[in-house]
Each structure stands twice: as structure tokens, then as C-alpha cells.
Coordinates of C-alpha atoms and ligand atoms in Angstrom, one line a residue:
M1 CA -19.6 -15.7 -4.8
P2 CA -19.1 -19.5 -4.8
F3 CA -16.1 -20.7 -3.4
Q4 CA -15.2 -24.4 -2.1
F5 CA -13.1 -26.0 0.7
L6 CA -11.0 -28.3 -0.8
G7 CA -9.4 -28.5 2.3
T8 CA -9.5 -27.5 5.9
S9 CA -6.7 -28.7 8.4
G10 CA -3.6 -27.4 9.7
A11 CA -0.1 -28.8 8.6
I12 CA -1.2 -32.8 9.5
P13 CA -4.1 -34.0 7.5
S14 CA -6.9 -36.6 9.2
P15 CA -9.1 -39.2 7.2
A16 CA -11.7 -36.3 7.8
R17 CA -9.8 -33.4 6.9
D18 CA -6.8 -32.6 4.1
N19 CA -4.7 -29.3 4.3
T20 CA -6.6 -26.3 3.7
A21 CA -6.6 -25.2 0.4
L22 CA -9.3 -23.0 -1.3
A23 CA -11.3 -22.4 -4.7
F24 CA -12.8 -19.4 -6.1
Y25 CA -15.3 -19.3 -9.4
S26 CA -17.8 -18.0 -11.9
P27 CA -19.1 -19.7 -14.5
D28 CA -16.0 -18.9 -16.3
E29 CA -12.8 -19.1 -14.7
V30 CA -11.1 -20.6 -11.6
V31 CA -8.7 -19.1 -9.7
L32 CA -7.2 -21.6 -6.4
V33 CA -5.4 -20.6 -3.4
D34 CA -2.7 -23.0 -2.6
C35 CA -2.1 -26.7 -3.5
S36 CA -2.2 -29.6 -1.5
G37 CA -3.3 -33.4 -1.4
S38 CA -3.9 -34.3 -5.1
P39 CA -5.5 -31.0 -6.6
Y40 CA -6.1 -32.4 -9.9
Q41 CA -9.0 -35.1 -8.4
K42 CA -9.8 -32.1 -5.9
I43 CA -11.1 -29.5 -8.9
L44 CA -12.9 -32.2 -10.1
K45 CA -14.4 -33.1 -6.2
A46 CA -15.6 -29.8 -6.4
G47 CA -17.6 -30.2 -10.1
L48 CA -15.3 -28.1 -11.1
D49 CA -13.1 -28.1 -14.6
P50 CA -9.6 -28.4 -14.3
M51 CA -9.1 -26.5 -17.6
R52 CA -11.2 -23.6 -16.2
V53 CA -8.2 -23.2 -14.0
S54 CA -6.8 -19.9 -14.8
S55 CA -4.7 -19.0 -12.0
L56 CA -3.2 -20.3 -8.5
I57 CA -2.6 -17.8 -5.8
V58 CA 0.1 -19.5 -3.5
T59 CA 0.0 -17.8 0.2
H60 CA 3.3 -19.1 1.4
R61 CA 5.6 -21.0 1.1
H62 CA 5.0 -23.5 4.0
V63 CA 4.6 -27.3 3.1
D64 CA 1.2 -27.8 3.6
H65 CA 0.2 -24.9 0.9
L66 CA 2.3 -25.6 -1.8
Y67 CA 3.0 -29.6 -2.0
G68 CA 0.6 -30.2 -4.9
I69 CA 1.8 -28.1 -7.9
P70 CA 4.3 -30.6 -9.3
S71 CA 1.0 -33.0 -9.5
L72 CA -1.0 -30.2 -10.9
A73 CA 1.0 -28.8 -13.5
H74 CA 1.6 -32.2 -14.5
N75 CA -2.0 -33.9 -14.8
M76 CA -2.9 -30.2 -16.6
G77 CA -0.2 -31.2 -19.4
L78 CA -1.0 -34.9 -19.5
A79 CA -4.9 -33.9 -19.5
G80 CA -3.7 -32.0 -22.6
R81 CA -3.9 -28.4 -21.5
R82 CA -2.9 -25.4 -23.8
T83 CA -3.4 -22.1 -22.1
T84 CA -1.0 -20.8 -20.2
L85 CA -1.5 -21.1 -16.0
R86 CA -0.8 -18.3 -14.1
V87 CA 1.1 -18.9 -11.0
Y88 CA 1.4 -15.8 -8.3
A89 CA 3.7 -15.6 -4.8
L90 CA 5.3 -13.8 -2.6
T91 CA 8.9 -12.9 -4.2
E92 CA 10.5 -14.9 -0.9
T93 CA 8.3 -17.7 -2.1
M94 CA 9.6 -17.9 -5.6
P95 CA 12.9 -20.2 -5.0
I96 CA 10.8 -22.9 -3.7
L97 CA 8.2 -22.5 -7.3
H98 CA 11.7 -22.5 -9.5
G99 CA 13.0 -25.0 -7.6
F100 CA 9.9 -27.4 -8.3
M101 CA 10.2 -26.6 -11.9
Q102 CA 13.7 -27.3 -12.5
L103 CA 13.3 -31.0 -10.4
F104 CA 10.5 -32.3 -12.4
P105 CA 11.1 -30.8 -14.6
L106 CA 7.2 -29.4 -15.2
E107 CA 7.3 -27.7 -18.3
E108 CA 9.3 -29.8 -20.7
K109 CA 7.4 -32.1 -23.6
M110 CA 3.8 -30.3 -22.0
P111 CA 1.6 -28.6 -24.1
Y112 CA 1.1 -25.1 -22.0
R113 CA 3.5 -23.1 -20.1
I114 CA 3.2 -21.9 -16.4
E115 CA 4.5 -18.3 -16.0
L116 CA 5.3 -17.2 -12.2
H117 CA 4.0 -13.6 -11.1
D118 CA 5.8 -12.1 -7.8
I119 CA 3.6 -10.3 -5.7
P120 CA 4.8 -7.5 -3.5
A121 CA 4.7 -7.5 0.4
K122 CA 2.5 -4.7 -0.3
E123 CA -0.9 -4.0 1.7
G124 CA -4.1 -4.1 -0.3
H125 CA -1.8 -5.4 -3.4
P126 CA -3.9 -6.4 -6.3
V127 CA -2.9 -9.8 -7.3
L128 CA -5.3 -10.2 -10.6
E129 CA -8.8 -10.0 -12.5
A130 CA -10.4 -12.5 -13.0
K131 CA -14.4 -12.8 -15.0
G132 CA -16.2 -11.8 -12.2
F133 CA -14.0 -11.6 -9.6
R134 CA -10.8 -10.0 -8.7
V135 CA -8.2 -10.7 -5.4
R136 CA -6.5 -8.3 -3.0
S137 CA -3.2 -8.7 -1.3
T138 CA -2.1 -8.4 2.6
P139 CA 1.1 -9.4 4.3
V140 CA -0.2 -11.3 7.5
K141 CA 2.3 -12.7 10.7
H142 CA 3.1 -15.8 10.2
G143 CA 6.3 -18.0 10.8
A144 CA 6.9 -17.2 6.7
P145 CA 6.4 -14.0 4.7
N146 CA 2.8 -14.8 4.1
I147 CA -0.4 -13.1 2.5
G148 CA -4.3 -12.7 3.5
L149 CA -6.7 -12.5 0.4
R150 CA -9.6 -10.9 -0.5
V151 CA -12.1 -11.9 -3.1
E152 CA -14.5 -9.3 -4.2
F153 CA -17.5 -10.3 -6.3
D154 CA -18.8 -7.7 -9.1
A155 CA -20.7 -10.2 -11.5
P156 CA -24.2 -9.5 -11.8
A157 CA -25.6 -12.7 -10.0
E158 CA -22.9 -12.3 -7.2
R159 CA -22.0 -9.2 -5.3
G160 CA -19.9 -9.4 -1.9
A161 CA -16.5 -9.5 -0.5
V162 CA -14.5 -12.7 1.4
V163 CA -11.9 -12.4 3.0
Y164 CA -9.1 -15.4 4.1
S165 CA -6.6 -15.1 7.1
C166 CA -4.1 -17.8 5.8
D167 CA -1.9 -18.6 8.6
T168 CA -1.5 -15.7 10.7
S169 CA -1.8 -14.4 14.5
T170 CA -3.8 -11.6 15.1
C171 CA -2.5 -8.3 13.3
P172 CA -4.3 -5.1 12.5
P173 CA -3.5 -5.0 8.9
L174 CA -5.9 -8.5 7.7
I175 CA -8.1 -6.6 10.3
A176 CA -8.1 -3.5 7.8
L177 CA -8.1 -6.4 4.6
A178 CA -11.3 -7.9 5.7
R179 CA -12.9 -4.7 6.9
G180 CA -17.4 -5.0 6.4
A181 CA -16.7 -8.4 4.3
D182 CA -19.5 -10.7 3.8
I183 CA -17.6 -13.6 5.0
L184 CA -14.1 -14.2 6.7
I185 CA -12.5 -17.2 6.5
H186 CA -10.1 -17.2 9.4
E187 CA -7.3 -19.9 10.7
A188 CA -8.3 -21.6 14.1
T189 CA -5.6 -24.3 14.6
F190 CA -5.4 -23.9 18.3
L191 CA -7.6 -23.8 21.2
H192 CA -7.2 -20.6 23.4
S193 CA -5.7 -22.8 26.1
D194 CA -2.6 -22.5 23.5
A195 CA -2.6 -18.9 23.2
A196 CA 1.0 -18.8 23.6
R197 CA 1.9 -21.8 21.3
A198 CA -0.6 -20.2 18.7
A199 CA 1.5 -16.6 19.0
S200 CA 4.7 -18.7 19.0
D201 CA 4.0 -20.5 15.6
G202 CA 2.1 -17.3 13.7
H203 CA -1.1 -19.2 14.0
T204 CA -4.9 -17.8 15.9
T205 CA -7.2 -20.1 18.6
G206 CA -11.0 -19.8 18.4
Y207 CA -11.3 -17.4 20.4
Q208 CA -9.4 -14.6 18.6
A209 CA -10.3 -15.9 15.2
G210 CA -13.9 -14.4 17.0
E211 CA -11.9 -11.1 17.9
V212 CA -10.9 -10.3 14.4
A213 CA -14.3 -10.8 12.9
A214 CA -15.8 -8.4 15.5
Q215 CA -13.3 -6.0 14.9
A216 CA -13.0 -6.2 11.2
G217 CA -17.3 -5.8 11.7
V218 CA -17.7 -8.9 8.8
E219 CA -21.2 -10.4 8.3
R220 CA -20.6 -14.2 9.2
L221 CA -17.3 -16.1 10.0
I222 CA -15.7 -19.3 8.7
L223 CA -13.7 -21.4 10.6
C224 CA -10.4 -23.2 9.1
H225 CA -6.7 -24.6 9.4
F226 CA -7.7 -26.7 12.3
A227 CA -5.0 -28.7 14.1
A228 CA -5.2 -32.5 13.7
S229 CA -5.5 -32.9 17.5
L230 CA -9.2 -30.9 17.4
H231 CA -10.4 -32.0 14.1
D232 CA -13.0 -34.3 16.8
Q233 CA -13.2 -30.8 18.9
V234 CA -14.0 -28.2 16.5
D235 CA -17.3 -27.6 18.3
E236 CA -15.0 -26.3 20.8
L237 CA -13.9 -23.9 18.3
Q238 CA -16.9 -22.7 16.9
R239 CA -17.8 -21.8 21.0
E240 CA -14.8 -20.0 21.3
A241 CA -15.0 -18.2 18.5
R242 CA -19.1 -17.3 19.4
Q243 CA -18.0 -16.1 22.9
T244 CA -15.9 -12.8 21.3
Y245 CA -18.3 -12.7 17.9
N246 CA -21.7 -11.5 17.7
G247 CA -22.6 -13.3 14.3
P248 CA -22.5 -16.6 12.8
V249 CA -20.0 -18.8 13.0
E250 CA -19.2 -21.8 10.9
I251 CA -17.2 -24.9 10.6
P252 CA -16.5 -25.3 7.0
E253 CA -17.3 -29.0 5.2
E254 CA -14.9 -29.6 2.2
F255 CA -16.6 -29.8 -1.4
R256 CA -19.1 -27.8 -0.7
E257 CA -19.8 -24.8 -1.9
Y258 CA -20.2 -21.5 -0.1
R259 CA -21.9 -18.0 -0.8
V260 CA -22.1 -14.4 0.3
G261 CA -25.7 -14.4 0.3
D262 CA -26.3 -18.4 1.8
P263 CA -28.4 -18.4 4.9
H264 CA -26.6 -19.2 8.1
C265 CA -25.7 -22.4 9.4
Ligands
LIG1 ZN1 -0.4 -24.0 7.1
LIG2 ZN1 2.0 -21.7 7.6

């Protein structure tokens, strides 16, 4: 089950890490999760075809997760896209997406349409079916309405589940969503010495990400959304997660392809 991190940082990027965003894909279809930096360039850097991007899932309204949308939409139009781009987001996020469309305006003179689809704040909601995989969402606990995602691949060559926490404090619905997954991608914005701040900002520490992985019984944990001040201490976050979770814990590389069947690092 292939996916790549187009970014792995929290809200402030560094030379090494950009804002967290992901691409899930099969040979036929690419689904983006969140949209930051120069998304069109990131898709190319990932070795993917921007025209095969069928959909974008916007997890929540915080700037670091969606500010790239006008650029992506504009670049796709200039590059000659003809097929509709579907954008999925919680109802509470929609005013920002409508705002982008009016501000620029993204559809005028463009050879393709952008379709906005509401995601209801329901546990296990089926968001979309792509060629080779499907995506479900569950509300998580953050400073803005937000969702975690479960991506299930059912192609003959690729089977398994990857769950992405997005920005959240520890919460039972996310643990339920992650139950038995092959890979849990979980945010670890802060060290556990900053647990109070993590809780008040709707984030998680490395230690807590390990607890979630253990409680959900996942095979493998990949951390992300690191505060910029910790970009040179990510091994400390990894050590924290290993205190509470016995399985493999990884710090991701941006633009590396990950698969469910990969040998653990
Ligand atoms: Zn964030
Ligand atoms: Zn956020």
C-alpha cells in the first residue's frame, strides 16, 4: 500500500521538514490528504502524475493544512487538467474553501471543475472509494473540528490498513479507528515534558502516540507533525514512543515511498 509524506512538520516548517501532508495512491489514482507548500511541485517530486490526483481530503481548517489549495488548483488548470477535482472537507471547513474559490477565483477560465463534498462529523464515515483503496473518517480532538482517516487497500497486490491521526489529543474514537491497522501515522508535536501544552493545543506527545499505538494494537507506528523546535530532536520523540509501544517506531522521510509490507526500519 503505497503512500508518501509530502511534509512531516507541525505548523512552522524548517529547511528539513515542511507542513504535514500525505499522498495515498495506487497505479491508477492519487488521493491527497491536506495541501501545503507548493503542492504541484511536491506531487512531481513524489514521482506522481498531478493529473491522476482525483481527490483532496482537507482534514481541518488550520492554515498549515490547507493554504496550498489555491496554488494546486491554479497549477492544475494551467497544466491543462480536464477532469473534475473532488475536494472533501468537514462542513465547518467549507467556508474557507468557498472563500478560496471566490478570492482568486479558481474556476474562472479553467478547463476543469472543482467539486466540494461535505464530510459529516460521524465515526467511520465512508469518505471515498478510489481505484484500489477506500478512505473512512472519524472526528478527533483538536482546536478546530478535525478528522482522522483510515485508508484500506484492497488491490490483489496491496492489502492492509493505514490510519492517520491528523492533529489531535489522545481520544478514544481515533483508537477505535486505528484498531488492528498495519500502520498508524500519528502526530507527535511535542515531547512529554510539554504534555500540558500538548493537551491545551489539541496535540500529542511522542510518549502518548506510543500509548495510542499500543492500545489500538497496530503493527507499526510512524510519527509526524513535529514542532519546528524539535526537528533536530526527533530521535527523542521516537525514544518516548518506544517507552509505551513495543512495535517498530519510525521517523518518516519526506518523498520516500512507504508500503504496508515494508521491512521495518
Ligand atoms: Zn497542524
Ligand atoms: Zn491543527
